[in-house]
Amino acid sequence: VTNRINPNIVNAIDPPIDEANSWLVGRTFTDEKPLLNLAQAVPSYAPSKDLTNFMAERVQLFETAQYGP
């Protein structure tokens, strides 16, 4: 069996949010004129440890796997 990558994936453009973030390298912003980050989908930082710990605990619960109460 040969694994092939879908050509639509190979030919996809670079993520626009990453591209926009690259424009900020080496720039600084003052308190008077802060950067207004409107990128909503992809944070440029890891989730907090509190969040990942909470999620790790919750995914192990039977109730979490149910569709309703």
Coordinates of N, CA and C in Angstrom, one line a residue:
V1 N 0.9 -1.2 0.0 CA 0.0 0.0 0.0 C 0.9 1.2 0.0
T2 N 0.6 2.1 -0.9 CA 1.4 3.4 -1.0 C 0.5 4.5 -0.4
N3 N 1.1 5.2 0.5 CA 0.4 6.4 1.1 C 0.7 7.6 0.2
R4 N -0.4 8.2 -0.2 CA -0.3 9.4 -1.0 C -1.0 10.5 -0.3
I5 N -0.5 11.7 -0.5 CA -1.1 12.9 0.1 C -2.0 13.5 -0.9
N6 N -3.2 13.8 -0.5 CA -4.1 14.5 -1.3 C -3.5 15.8 -1.9
P7 N -3.5 15.9 -3.3 CA -2.9 17.1 -3.9 C -3.5 18.4 -3.4
N8 N -4.8 18.4 -3.0 CA -5.4 19.6 -2.5 C -4.7 20.1 -1.2
I9 N -4.2 19.1 -0.4 CA -3.4 19.5 0.8 C -2.0 20.0 0.4
V10 N -1.4 19.3 -0.5 CA 0.0 19.7 -1.0 C 0.0 21.1 -1.6
N11 N -1.1 21.4 -2.3 CA -1.2 22.7 -3.0 C -1.8 23.8 -2.2
A12 N -2.2 23.5 -1.0 CA -2.9 24.5 -0.1 C -1.9 25.7 0.2
I13 N -2.5 26.9 0.3 CA -1.7 28.1 0.7 C -1.3 28.0 2.1
D14 N -0.3 28.8 2.4 CA 0.2 28.9 3.8 C -1.0 29.5 4.6
P15 N -1.1 29.2 5.9 CA -2.1 29.7 6.7 C -2.0 31.3 6.8
P16 N -3.1 32.0 6.5 CA -3.0 33.5 6.5 C -2.7 34.1 7.8
I17 N -3.1 33.4 8.9 CA -2.8 34.0 10.2 C -1.3 33.9 10.5
D18 N -0.7 32.8 10.2 CA 0.7 32.7 10.4 C 1.5 33.7 9.5
E19 N 1.0 33.9 8.3 CA 1.6 34.9 7.4 C 1.5 36.3 8.1
A20 N 0.3 36.6 8.6 CA 0.2 38.0 9.2 C 1.0 38.1 10.4
N21 N 1.2 37.0 11.2 CA 2.0 37.1 12.4 C 3.5 37.3 12.0
S22 N 3.9 36.8 10.9 CA 5.3 37.0 10.5 C 5.6 38.5 10.2
W23 N 4.6 39.2 9.9 CA 4.8 40.7 9.6 C 5.1 41.4 10.9
L24 N 4.8 40.8 12.1 CA 5.0 41.5 13.3 C 6.4 41.3 13.9
V25 N 7.2 40.4 13.4 CA 8.5 40.0 13.9 C 9.4 41.3 13.9
G26 N 9.9 41.6 15.1 CA 10.8 42.8 15.2 C 10.1 44.1 15.5
R27 N 8.8 44.1 15.5 CA 8.0 45.3 15.8 C 7.6 45.3 17.3
T28 N 7.5 46.5 17.8 CA 7.0 46.7 19.1 C 5.8 47.7 19.1
F29 N 5.0 47.6 20.1 CA 3.8 48.4 20.2 C 3.7 49.0 21.6
T30 N 3.3 50.3 21.6 CA 3.3 51.0 22.8 C 1.9 50.9 23.5
D31 N 1.9 51.3 24.8 CA 0.6 51.3 25.4 C -0.4 52.2 24.8
E32 N 0.1 53.3 24.2 CA -0.8 54.3 23.6 C -1.3 53.8 22.2
K33 N -0.5 52.9 21.6 CA -0.9 52.3 20.3 C -0.7 50.8 20.3
P34 N -1.5 50.1 21.1 CA -1.2 48.6 21.2 C -1.6 47.9 19.9
L35 N -1.1 46.7 19.7 CA -1.5 45.9 18.6 C -2.9 45.4 18.9
L36 N -3.8 45.5 18.0 CA -5.2 45.0 18.1 C -5.2 43.7 17.3
N37 N -5.1 42.5 18.0 CA -5.1 41.2 17.4 C -6.5 40.7 17.1
L38 N -6.8 40.7 15.9 CA -8.2 40.2 15.5 C -8.2 38.8 15.0
A39 N -7.1 38.1 15.1 CA -7.0 36.7 14.7 C -7.7 35.9 15.8
Q40 N -8.9 35.3 15.5 CA -9.7 34.7 16.4 C -9.5 33.2 16.5
A41 N -9.0 32.6 15.5 CA -9.0 31.1 15.4 C -7.8 30.4 15.9
V42 N -6.6 31.0 15.7 CA -5.4 30.4 16.0 C -4.5 31.2 17.0
P43 N -4.6 30.8 18.3 CA -3.7 31.6 19.2 C -2.2 31.2 18.9
S44 N -1.3 32.2 19.2 CA 0.1 31.9 18.9 C 0.8 31.5 20.2
Y45 N 0.0 30.9 21.1 CA 0.6 30.5 22.4 C -0.2 29.2 22.8
A46 N 0.5 28.4 23.6 CA -0.2 27.2 24.1 C -1.3 27.5 25.1
P47 N -2.2 26.6 25.2 CA -3.3 26.8 26.3 C -2.7 26.7 27.7
S48 N -3.4 27.4 28.6 CA -2.9 27.4 30.0 C -2.9 26.0 30.6
K49 N -2.0 25.8 31.5 CA -1.9 24.5 32.2 C -3.2 24.2 32.9
D50 N -3.9 25.2 33.5 CA -5.1 25.0 34.2 C -6.2 24.5 33.2
L51 N -6.2 25.0 32.0 CA -7.2 24.5 31.0 C -6.9 23.1 30.6
T52 N -5.6 22.8 30.3 CA -5.3 21.4 29.8 C -5.5 20.4 31.0
N53 N -5.2 20.8 32.2 CA -5.5 19.9 33.3 C -7.0 19.6 33.5
F54 N -7.8 20.7 33.4 CA -9.2 20.6 33.5 C -9.7 19.6 32.4
M55 N -9.3 19.8 31.2 CA -9.8 19.0 30.1 C -9.3 17.5 30.3
A56 N -8.1 17.3 30.7 CA -7.6 16.0 31.0 C -8.4 15.2 32.0
E57 N -8.9 15.9 33.0 CA -9.7 15.3 34.0 C -11.1 15.0 33.5
R58 N -11.6 15.9 32.7 CA -13.0 15.8 32.2 C -13.1 14.7 31.1
V59 N -12.1 14.5 30.3 CA -12.3 13.5 29.2 C -12.3 12.1 29.8
Q60 N -11.9 11.9 31.0 CA -11.9 10.6 31.6 C -13.2 10.3 32.3
L61 N -14.1 11.2 32.4 CA -15.4 11.0 33.0 C -16.4 10.4 32.0
F62 N -17.2 9.4 32.5 CA -18.2 8.8 31.7 C -19.2 9.9 31.2
E63 N -19.6 10.8 32.0 CA -20.6 11.8 31.7 C -20.1 12.7 30.5
T64 N -18.8 12.8 30.3 CA -18.3 13.6 29.2 C -18.6 13.0 27.9
A65 N -18.7 11.7 27.8 CA -18.9 11.0 26.6 C -20.3 10.9 26.2
Q66 N -21.2 11.4 27.0 CA -22.7 11.3 26.7 C -23.2 12.5 25.9
Y67 N -24.3 12.3 25.2 CA -24.9 13.4 24.4 C -25.8 14.3 25.3
G68 N -26.2 13.9 26.4 CA -27.1 14.7 27.2 C -26.9 14.3 28.7
P69 N -27.7 14.9 29.5 CA -27.6 14.6 31.0 C -28.0 13.2 31.4

